[in-house]
Amino acid sequence: MYVIHRFLPTTPAIDAALTVMTPYILFLSAEQFHFSGVMAVVTGGLFISWRSHEIFKTGSTRLNMLGVWTTLIFVMNAVVFVLIGLELPQIIESLGKYSVWQGIKYGAIVSLIIILLRFLWVFPSAHIPRWLSSKARQDPSPGWKGPVVISWAGMRGVVSLATALSIPFYLDDKGTLFPQRDLIIFITFVVIFITLVFQGLTLPFIIKLIKLKEIDDLVPEEEQKTGIQLILDNTALQLVNEKYTAELNDNELVAFYKSNLESDIHVANKRLESLECDETEHQEIEKYHQILLDIYAIQRKELFRMRKEKLFSDEEIRKSELQLDLNELKITGAGH
């Protein structure tokens, strides 16, 4: 998939089809060579996510993929946990000489081992790099509260179940049943239940118990957004000045774009100065956001009027509505 997107021109429809087909291709290919199909899909997903800026070249494709995958993830998670309920009675009947209580006991023991191993992994991972690297010591110390929360938040779910269900029914000789397959799947059910329900429900209590607080020196969200946009605008301005000097004199649109960039950079610098100033209060930022939301609401009504009076094409009006939605999303987040 990466090779196709990297070297061949594609369309959003092809991108969507390839994205949906890729997990199946990875899984079947790995199984064909007697590797773990589940691990192949997880690894492929991480690679595609890391290279998404190269694989999905257009903004429309990325927005479409975000919507498609958000829906698919919700549906697939729901289906998997429905399958747990449907498979559980059959798995219990197939336990053979093992009773349900024995399976629960084994599941509880495995869950305890998994939780302890996560603590043994997270704490050294958080502190050993600081002992070995002076650069790592420049970052705030994680202390002990952060690693405790990260260790306790190691819930198991779909990936664990998929790994258990991927165990073959028969060994390589095609005649011998895989030993204790149903017991392994039942233990996985118990582990998922304990980690999701017990650890999930007790996580807020753990956070309150250790009195975990937000990092004081964490850069405020508004300041981060402005800083990111400032870097992007400076990058664009540098490219225009270095590569498109001739176009600045011959093309009024390029010159106008450069002027807008310089204006945006000036505004961003002023905004950063105001955000870093002690006199800037949280209420002022909230008021600023509320004003923007009111403006977006009025602009959305104006777009509706334009569509009703057929002043512009529906396609262009929809693009403007999408931009308003994206601008609003920057303020409210996905939960608005």
mmCIF file of C-alpha atoms in Angstrom:
data_model
loop_
_atom_site.group_PDB
_atom_site.id
_atom_site.type_symbol
_atom_site.label_atom_id
_atom_site.label_comp_id
_atom_site.label_asym_id
_atom_site.label_seq_id
_atom_site.Cartn_x
_atom_site.Cartn_y
_atom_site.Cartn_z
ATOM 1 C CA MET A 1 0.000 0.000 0.000
ATOM 2 C CA TYR A 2 2.804 2.405 0.869
ATOM 3 C CA VAL A 3 4.535 1.697 -2.471
ATOM 4 C CA ILE A 4 1.297 2.319 -4.407
ATOM 5 C CA HIS A 5 0.659 5.639 -2.672
ATOM 6 C CA ARG A 6 4.308 6.654 -2.823
ATOM 7 C CA PHE A 7 4.920 6.176 -6.520
ATOM 8 C CA LEU A 8 1.538 6.048 -8.271
ATOM 9 C CA PRO A 9 -1.208 8.698 -8.495
ATOM 10 C CA THR A 10 -4.347 7.621 -6.673
ATOM 11 C CA THR A 11 -7.871 8.884 -6.085
ATOM 12 C CA PRO A 12 -9.798 9.150 -2.796
ATOM 13 C CA ALA A 13 -11.849 6.090 -3.822
ATOM 14 C CA ILE A 14 -8.695 4.033 -4.395
ATOM 15 C CA ASP A 15 -7.231 5.325 -1.131
ATOM 16 C CA ALA A 16 -10.337 4.240 0.772
ATOM 17 C CA ALA A 17 -10.398 0.803 -0.876
ATOM 18 C CA LEU A 18 -6.701 0.183 -0.226
ATOM 19 C CA THR A 19 -6.981 1.355 3.366
ATOM 20 C CA VAL A 20 -9.825 -1.061 4.068
ATOM 21 C CA MET A 21 -8.120 -3.944 2.242
ATOM 22 C CA THR A 22 -4.688 -3.466 3.802
ATOM 23 C CA PRO A 23 -5.453 -5.197 7.157
ATOM 24 C CA TYR A 24 -6.754 -8.275 5.329
ATOM 25 C CA ILE A 25 -3.703 -8.364 3.047
ATOM 26 C CA LEU A 26 -1.324 -8.026 5.996
ATOM 27 C CA PHE A 27 -3.117 -10.667 8.054
ATOM 28 C CA LEU A 28 -3.353 -13.246 5.271
ATOM 29 C CA SER A 29 0.230 -12.648 4.130
ATOM 30 C CA ALA A 30 1.603 -13.100 7.640
ATOM 31 C CA GLU A 31 -0.448 -16.250 8.220
ATOM 32 C CA GLN A 32 0.743 -17.648 4.889
ATOM 33 C CA PHE A 33 4.346 -17.453 6.122
ATOM 34 C CA HIS A 34 3.368 -18.776 9.603
ATOM 35 C CA PHE A 35 3.762 -15.441 11.387
ATOM 36 C CA SER A 36 1.237 -13.717 13.644
ATOM 37 C CA GLY A 37 -1.458 -12.071 11.543
ATOM 38 C CA VAL A 38 -2.599 -9.946 14.492
ATOM 39 C CA MET A 39 0.887 -8.554 15.106
ATOM 40 C CA ALA A 40 1.298 -7.907 11.380
ATOM 41 C CA VAL A 41 -1.907 -5.854 11.291
ATOM 42 C CA VAL A 42 -0.959 -3.893 14.429
ATOM 43 C CA THR A 43 2.530 -3.192 13.062
ATOM 44 C CA GLY A 44 1.120 -2.199 9.678
ATOM 45 C CA GLY A 45 -1.366 0.125 11.330
ATOM 46 C CA LEU A 46 1.396 1.848 13.287
ATOM 47 C CA PHE A 47 3.470 2.246 10.114
ATOM 48 C CA ILE A 48 0.552 3.663 8.107
ATOM 49 C CA SER A 49 -0.283 6.078 10.921
ATOM 50 C CA TRP A 50 3.349 7.237 11.088
ATOM 51 C CA ARG A 51 3.530 7.697 7.297
ATOM 52 C CA SER A 52 -0.005 9.013 6.813
ATOM 53 C CA HIS A 53 1.286 12.410 5.673
ATOM 54 C CA GLU A 54 2.988 10.660 2.739
ATOM 55 C CA ILE A 55 0.394 7.981 2.031
ATOM 56 C CA PHE A 56 -2.670 10.238 2.067
ATOM 57 C CA LYS A 57 -1.557 13.225 0.049
ATOM 58 C CA THR A 58 -4.753 15.325 0.027
ATOM 59 C CA GLY A 59 -6.629 16.925 2.890
ATOM 60 C CA SER A 60 -9.953 15.568 1.650
ATOM 61 C CA THR A 61 -8.600 12.028 1.734
ATOM 62 C CA ARG A 62 -7.339 12.454 5.281
ATOM 63 C CA LEU A 63 -10.669 13.876 6.454
ATOM 64 C CA ASN A 64 -12.541 11.051 4.718
ATOM 65 C CA MET A 65 -10.254 8.439 6.242
ATOM 66 C CA LEU A 66 -10.719 9.957 9.686
ATOM 67 C CA GLY A 67 -14.491 9.700 9.367
ATOM 68 C CA VAL A 68 -14.388 6.195 7.920
ATOM 69 C CA TRP A 69 -12.009 4.802 10.507
ATOM 70 C CA THR A 70 -13.764 6.457 13.435
ATOM 71 C CA THR A 71 -16.989 4.756 12.371
ATOM 72 C CA LEU A 72 -15.297 1.422 11.648
ATOM 73 C CA ILE A 73 -13.480 1.405 14.997
ATOM 74 C CA PHE A 74 -16.748 2.025 16.849
ATOM 75 C CA VAL A 75 -18.604 -0.680 14.906
ATOM 76 C CA MET A 76 -15.794 -3.239 15.133
ATOM 77 C CA ASN A 77 -15.355 -2.731 18.874
ATOM 78 C CA ALA A 78 -19.072 -3.235 19.349
ATOM 79 C CA VAL A 79 -19.061 -6.363 17.172
ATOM 80 C CA VAL A 80 -16.084 -7.862 19.003
ATOM 81 C CA PHE A 81 -17.705 -7.528 22.409
ATOM 82 C CA VAL A 82 -20.965 -8.921 21.051
ATOM 83 C CA LEU A 83 -18.926 -11.889 19.805
ATOM 84 C CA ILE A 84 -17.545 -12.315 23.320
ATOM 85 C CA GLY A 85 -21.075 -12.771 24.619
ATOM 86 C CA LEU A 86 -22.007 -15.142 21.799
ATOM 87 C CA GLU A 87 -18.835 -17.246 22.047
ATOM 88 C CA LEU A 88 -18.657 -17.472 25.836
ATOM 89 C CA PRO A 89 -21.316 -20.195 26.339
ATOM 90 C CA GLN A 90 -19.705 -22.392 23.684
ATOM 91 C CA ILE A 91 -16.242 -21.839 25.137
ATOM 92 C CA ILE A 92 -17.494 -22.783 28.614
ATOM 93 C CA GLU A 93 -19.000 -26.006 27.273
ATOM 94 C CA SER A 94 -15.700 -26.874 25.599
ATOM 95 C CA LEU A 95 -13.528 -26.478 28.703
ATOM 96 C CA GLY A 96 -13.523 -30.252 29.150
ATOM 97 C CA LYS A 97 -11.948 -31.385 32.416
ATOM 98 C CA TYR A 98 -11.552 -27.780 33.610
ATOM 99 C CA SER A 99 -14.396 -26.150 35.514
ATOM 100 C CA VAL A 100 -15.528 -22.563 35.124
ATOM 101 C CA TRP A 101 -14.110 -21.693 38.543
ATOM 102 C CA GLN A 102 -10.735 -23.122 37.581
ATOM 103 C CA GLY A 103 -10.763 -20.993 34.446
ATOM 104 C CA ILE A 104 -11.659 -17.901 36.489
ATOM 105 C CA LYS A 105 -8.853 -18.709 38.944
ATOM 106 C CA TYR A 106 -6.320 -19.058 36.139
ATOM 107 C CA GLY A 107 -7.604 -15.834 34.577
ATOM 108 C CA ALA A 108 -7.238 -13.976 37.883
ATOM 109 C CA ILE A 109 -3.669 -15.265 38.283
ATOM 110 C CA VAL A 110 -2.756 -14.244 34.728
ATOM 111 C CA SER A 111 -4.340 -10.811 35.288
ATOM 112 C CA LEU A 112 -2.312 -10.318 38.462
ATOM 113 C CA ILE A 113 0.887 -11.293 36.629
ATOM 114 C CA ILE A 114 0.067 -8.916 33.744
ATOM 115 C CA ILE A 115 -0.562 -6.001 36.121
ATOM 116 C CA LEU A 116 2.668 -6.655 38.039
ATOM 117 C CA LEU A 117 4.687 -6.995 34.829
ATOM 118 C CA ARG A 118 3.339 -3.661 33.594
ATOM 119 C CA PHE A 119 4.511 -1.981 36.807
ATOM 120 C CA LEU A 120 7.910 -3.658 36.430
ATOM 121 C CA TRP A 121 8.135 -2.355 32.856
ATOM 122 C CA VAL A 122 6.742 1.179 33.194
ATOM 123 C CA PHE A 123 8.769 2.341 36.197
ATOM 124 C CA PRO A 124 12.208 1.420 34.766
ATOM 125 C CA SER A 125 11.156 2.794 31.350
ATOM 126 C CA ALA A 126 10.265 6.111 32.984
ATOM 127 C CA HIS A 127 13.451 6.524 35.056
ATOM 128 C CA ILE A 128 16.341 4.565 33.512
ATOM 129 C CA PRO A 129 16.603 6.839 30.415
ATOM 130 C CA ARG A 130 17.010 9.818 32.770
ATOM 131 C CA TRP A 131 19.940 8.071 34.466
ATOM 132 C CA LEU A 132 21.640 7.322 31.155
ATOM 133 C CA SER A 133 20.982 10.497 29.154
ATOM 134 C CA SER A 134 21.567 14.108 30.160
ATOM 135 C CA LYS A 135 19.127 15.181 27.418
ATOM 136 C CA ALA A 136 16.346 13.114 29.016
ATOM 137 C CA ARG A 137 17.052 14.794 32.362
ATOM 138 C CA GLN A 138 16.130 18.147 30.834
ATOM 139 C CA ASP A 139 12.470 17.034 30.770
ATOM 140 C CA PRO A 140 10.394 17.176 33.971
ATOM 141 C CA SER A 141 10.818 14.133 36.183
ATOM 142 C CA PRO A 142 7.887 11.694 35.915
ATOM 143 C CA GLY A 143 8.088 11.032 39.653
ATOM 144 C CA TRP A 144 6.121 8.028 40.866
ATOM 145 C CA LYS A 145 2.515 9.161 40.451
ATOM 146 C CA GLY A 146 2.521 9.320 36.648
ATOM 147 C CA PRO A 147 4.001 5.821 36.209
ATOM 148 C CA VAL A 148 1.484 4.451 38.712
ATOM 149 C CA VAL A 149 -1.431 5.759 36.637
ATOM 150 C CA ILE A 150 0.123 4.551 33.370
ATOM 151 C CA SER A 151 0.760 1.118 34.891
ATOM 152 C CA TRP A 152 -2.784 0.835 36.230
ATOM 153 C CA ALA A 153 -4.279 1.987 32.913
ATOM 154 C CA GLY A 154 -3.057 -1.137 31.056
ATOM 155 C CA MET A 155 -6.501 -2.439 30.101
ATOM 156 C CA ARG A 156 -6.797 -5.377 27.719
ATOM 157 C CA GLY A 157 -9.392 -5.563 24.975
ATOM 158 C CA VAL A 158 -9.806 -6.254 21.289
ATOM 159 C CA VAL A 159 -6.155 -6.998 20.472
ATOM 160 C CA SER A 160 -5.870 -9.581 23.255
ATOM 161 C CA LEU A 161 -9.082 -11.264 22.164
ATOM 162 C CA ALA A 162 -8.052 -11.237 18.503
ATOM 163 C CA THR A 163 -4.727 -12.828 19.436
ATOM 164 C CA ALA A 164 -6.469 -15.594 21.387
ATOM 165 C CA LEU A 165 -9.037 -16.241 18.658
ATOM 166 C CA SER A 166 -6.258 -16.445 16.054
ATOM 167 C CA ILE A 167 -4.921 -19.613 17.702
ATOM 168 C CA PRO A 168 -5.441 -22.410 15.130
ATOM 169 C CA PHE A 169 -7.841 -25.251 15.826
ATOM 170 C CA TYR A 170 -5.298 -27.863 14.770
ATOM 171 C CA LEU A 171 -1.533 -28.270 14.966
ATOM 172 C CA ASP A 172 0.629 -28.486 11.861
ATOM 173 C CA ASP A 173 -0.124 -32.173 11.398
ATOM 174 C CA LYS A 174 -3.779 -31.147 10.661
ATOM 175 C CA GLY A 175 -5.077 -33.938 12.828
ATOM 176 C CA THR A 176 -4.278 -32.989 16.404
ATOM 177 C CA LEU A 177 -6.382 -30.373 18.130
ATOM 178 C CA PHE A 178 -4.497 -27.409 19.543
ATOM 179 C CA PRO A 179 -4.181 -28.208 23.282
ATOM 180 C CA GLN A 180 -6.277 -26.123 25.686
ATOM 181 C CA ARG A 181 -7.358 -23.634 22.997
ATOM 182 C CA ASP A 182 -10.766 -23.067 24.596
ATOM 183 C CA LEU A 183 -9.212 -22.651 28.034
ATOM 184 C CA ILE A 184 -6.803 -20.028 26.679
ATOM 185 C CA ILE A 185 -9.695 -18.107 25.105
ATOM 186 C CA PHE A 186 -11.708 -18.328 28.340
ATOM 187 C CA ILE A 187 -8.727 -17.049 30.343
ATOM 188 C CA THR A 188 -8.448 -14.171 27.851
ATOM 189 C CA PHE A 189 -12.138 -13.347 28.475
ATOM 190 C CA VAL A 190 -11.461 -13.232 32.217
ATOM 191 C CA VAL A 191 -8.373 -11.037 31.777
ATOM 192 C CA ILE A 192 -10.312 -8.606 29.573
ATOM 193 C CA PHE A 193 -13.139 -8.465 32.122
ATOM 194 C CA ILE A 194 -10.826 -7.894 35.091
ATOM 195 C CA THR A 195 -8.687 -5.237 33.396
ATOM 196 C CA LEU A 196 -11.560 -3.360 31.757
ATOM 197 C CA VAL A 197 -14.056 -3.479 34.616
ATOM 198 C CA PHE A 198 -11.876 -3.644 37.733
ATOM 199 C CA GLN A 199 -8.958 -1.483 36.578
ATOM 200 C CA GLY A 200 -11.166 0.797 34.495
ATOM 201 C CA LEU A 201 -13.632 1.544 37.281
ATOM 202 C CA THR A 202 -10.925 1.978 39.917
ATOM 203 C CA LEU A 203 -8.671 4.240 37.808
ATOM 204 C CA PRO A 204 -10.451 7.499 38.861
ATOM 205 C CA PHE A 205 -10.165 6.385 42.493
ATOM 206 C CA ILE A 206 -6.428 5.707 42.057
ATOM 207 C CA ILE A 207 -5.909 9.187 40.561
ATOM 208 C CA LYS A 208 -7.729 10.808 43.479
ATOM 209 C CA LEU A 209 -5.963 8.607 46.036
ATOM 210 C CA ILE A 210 -2.449 9.568 44.942
ATOM 211 C CA LYS A 211 -3.600 13.190 44.365
ATOM 212 C CA LEU A 212 -2.237 13.357 40.833
ATOM 213 C CA LYS A 213 -2.216 16.891 39.446
ATOM 214 C CA GLU A 214 -1.545 18.344 36.049
ATOM 215 C CA ILE A 215 2.022 19.386 35.316
ATOM 216 C CA ASP A 216 2.367 23.028 36.317
ATOM 217 C CA ASP A 217 4.831 23.916 33.584
ATOM 218 C CA LEU A 218 2.761 22.376 30.790
ATOM 219 C CA VAL A 219 2.355 24.895 27.981
ATOM 220 C CA PRO A 220 -1.305 26.072 27.772
ATOM 221 C CA GLU A 221 -3.313 24.714 24.859
ATOM 222 C CA GLU A 222 -3.956 28.111 23.257
ATOM 223 C CA GLU A 223 -0.255 28.952 23.410
ATOM 224 C CA GLN A 224 0.644 25.599 21.818
ATOM 225 C CA LYS A 225 -1.807 26.141 18.945
ATOM 226 C CA THR A 226 -0.486 29.628 18.281
ATOM 227 C CA GLY A 227 3.123 28.451 18.448
ATOM 228 C CA ILE A 228 2.472 25.617 15.983
ATOM 229 C CA GLN A 229 0.742 27.944 13.540
ATOM 230 C CA LEU A 230 3.570 30.466 13.870
ATOM 231 C CA ILE A 231 6.166 27.833 12.937
ATOM 232 C CA LEU A 232 4.079 26.705 9.948
ATOM 233 C CA ASP A 233 3.617 30.274 8.708
ATOM 234 C CA ASN A 234 7.331 31.024 9.057
ATOM 235 C CA THR A 235 8.143 27.842 7.125
ATOM 236 C CA ALA A 236 5.780 28.868 4.326
ATOM 237 C CA LEU A 237 7.172 32.416 4.230
ATOM 238 C CA GLN A 238 10.755 31.121 4.060
ATOM 239 C CA LEU A 239 9.870 28.816 1.149
ATOM 240 C CA VAL A 240 8.148 31.630 -0.767
ATOM 241 C CA ASN A 241 11.133 33.956 -0.292
ATOM 242 C CA GLU A 242 13.686 31.324 -1.304
ATOM 243 C CA LYS A 243 11.957 29.483 -4.144
ATOM 244 C CA TYR A 244 9.355 31.805 -5.606
ATOM 245 C CA THR A 245 11.074 35.196 -5.708
ATOM 246 C CA ALA A 246 10.291 35.695 -9.383
ATOM 247 C CA GLU A 247 6.608 34.877 -8.879
ATOM 248 C CA LEU A 248 6.342 37.573 -6.216
ATOM 249 C CA ASN A 249 6.825 40.208 -8.912
ATOM 250 C CA ASP A 250 4.864 38.503 -11.702
ATOM 251 C CA ASN A 251 1.953 36.925 -9.814
ATOM 252 C CA GLU A 252 -0.270 39.140 -7.674
ATOM 253 C CA LEU A 253 -1.822 36.116 -5.932
ATOM 254 C CA VAL A 254 1.582 34.912 -4.682
ATOM 255 C CA ALA A 255 2.409 38.417 -3.476
ATOM 256 C CA PHE A 256 -0.965 38.625 -1.731
ATOM 257 C CA TYR A 257 -0.336 35.252 -0.080
ATOM 258 C CA LYS A 258 3.034 36.443 1.182
ATOM 259 C CA SER A 259 1.415 39.577 2.571
ATOM 260 C CA ASN A 260 -1.164 37.444 4.396
ATOM 261 C CA LEU A 261 1.591 35.250 5.817
ATOM 262 C CA GLU A 262 3.479 38.252 7.144
ATOM 263 C CA SER A 263 0.288 39.621 8.675
ATOM 264 C CA ASP A 264 -0.542 36.251 10.277
ATOM 265 C CA ILE A 265 2.983 35.962 11.686
ATOM 266 C CA HIS A 266 2.716 39.437 13.202
ATOM 267 C CA VAL A 267 -0.648 38.607 14.770
ATOM 268 C CA ALA A 268 0.633 35.255 16.084
ATOM 269 C CA ASN A 269 3.661 36.892 17.692
ATOM 270 C CA LYS A 270 1.431 39.468 19.390
ATOM 271 C CA ARG A 271 -0.914 36.722 20.575
ATOM 272 C CA LEU A 272 1.967 34.693 22.026
ATOM 273 C CA GLU A 273 3.214 37.783 23.865
ATOM 274 C CA SER A 274 -0.232 38.347 25.346
ATOM 275 C CA LEU A 275 -0.616 34.678 26.313
ATOM 276 C CA GLU A 276 2.780 34.596 27.998
ATOM 277 C CA CYS A 277 2.030 37.800 29.888
ATOM 278 C CA ASP A 278 0.892 37.307 33.476
ATOM 279 C CA GLU A 279 -1.932 39.796 32.970
ATOM 280 C CA THR A 280 -3.683 37.519 30.482
ATOM 281 C CA GLU A 281 -6.440 35.729 32.365
ATOM 282 C CA HIS A 282 -8.208 32.507 31.517
ATOM 283 C CA GLN A 283 -11.484 34.405 31.293
ATOM 284 C CA GLU A 284 -10.105 36.543 28.464
ATOM 285 C CA ILE A 285 -9.269 33.456 26.398
ATOM 286 C CA GLU A 286 -12.714 32.012 27.087
ATOM 287 C CA LYS A 287 -14.336 35.269 26.014
ATOM 288 C CA TYR A 288 -12.226 35.347 22.850
ATOM 289 C CA HIS A 289 -13.317 31.804 22.001
ATOM 290 C CA GLN A 290 -16.957 32.673 22.657
ATOM 291 C CA ILE A 291 -16.744 35.635 20.297
ATOM 292 C CA LEU A 292 -15.299 33.399 17.581
ATOM 293 C CA LEU A 293 -18.065 30.829 18.111
ATOM 294 C CA ASP A 294 -20.708 33.565 17.812
ATOM 295 C CA ILE A 295 -19.072 34.755 14.591
ATOM 296 C CA TYR A 296 -19.012 31.217 13.189
ATOM 297 C CA ALA A 297 -22.713 30.796 14.038
ATOM 298 C CA ILE A 298 -23.616 33.994 12.173
ATOM 299 C CA GLN A 299 -21.435 32.985 9.232
ATOM 300 C CA ARG A 300 -23.152 29.591 9.101
ATOM 301 C CA LYS A 301 -26.557 31.322 8.891
ATOM 302 C CA GLU A 302 -25.210 33.538 6.125
ATOM 303 C CA LEU A 303 -24.055 30.464 4.197
ATOM 304 C CA PHE A 304 -27.563 29.051 4.545
ATOM 305 C CA ARG A 305 -28.948 32.264 3.069
ATOM 306 C CA MET A 306 -26.501 32.036 0.168
ATOM 307 C CA ARG A 307 -27.594 28.470 -0.548
ATOM 308 C CA LYS A 308 -31.271 29.411 -0.325
ATOM 309 C CA GLU A 309 -30.841 32.316 -2.739
ATOM 310 C CA LYS A 310 -28.512 30.259 -4.982
ATOM 311 C CA LEU A 311 -25.823 32.931 -4.988
ATOM 312 C CA PHE A 312 -23.023 30.350 -5.275
ATOM 313 C CA SER A 313 -22.701 26.655 -6.065
ATOM 314 C CA ASP A 314 -23.567 24.120 -3.368
ATOM 315 C CA GLU A 315 -20.084 22.625 -3.618
ATOM 316 C CA GLU A 316 -18.341 25.880 -2.725
ATOM 317 C CA ILE A 317 -20.801 26.603 0.076
ATOM 318 C CA ARG A 318 -20.176 23.128 1.515
ATOM 319 C CA LYS A 319 -16.441 23.788 1.429
ATOM 320 C CA SER A 320 -16.977 27.003 3.381
ATOM 321 C CA GLU A 321 -19.165 25.159 5.890
ATOM 322 C CA LEU A 322 -16.445 22.538 6.324
ATOM 323 C CA GLN A 323 -13.887 25.249 7.023
ATOM 324 C CA LEU A 324 -16.190 26.760 9.649
ATOM 325 C CA ASP A 325 -16.567 23.325 11.232
ATOM 326 C CA LEU A 326 -12.795 22.876 11.310
ATOM 327 C CA ASN A 327 -12.333 26.326 12.841
ATOM 328 C CA GLU A 328 -14.935 25.531 15.488
ATOM 329 C CA LEU A 329 -13.311 22.161 16.160
ATOM 330 C CA LYS A 330 -10.028 23.915 16.970
ATOM 331 C CA ILE A 331 -11.812 25.681 19.831
ATOM 332 C CA THR A 332 -14.328 23.181 21.143
ATOM 333 C CA GLY A 333 -12.623 19.882 20.384
ATOM 334 C CA ALA A 334 -14.368 16.721 19.162
ATOM 335 C CA GLY A 335 -16.775 16.571 22.080
ATOM 336 C CA HIS A 336 -18.688 19.753 21.223
#
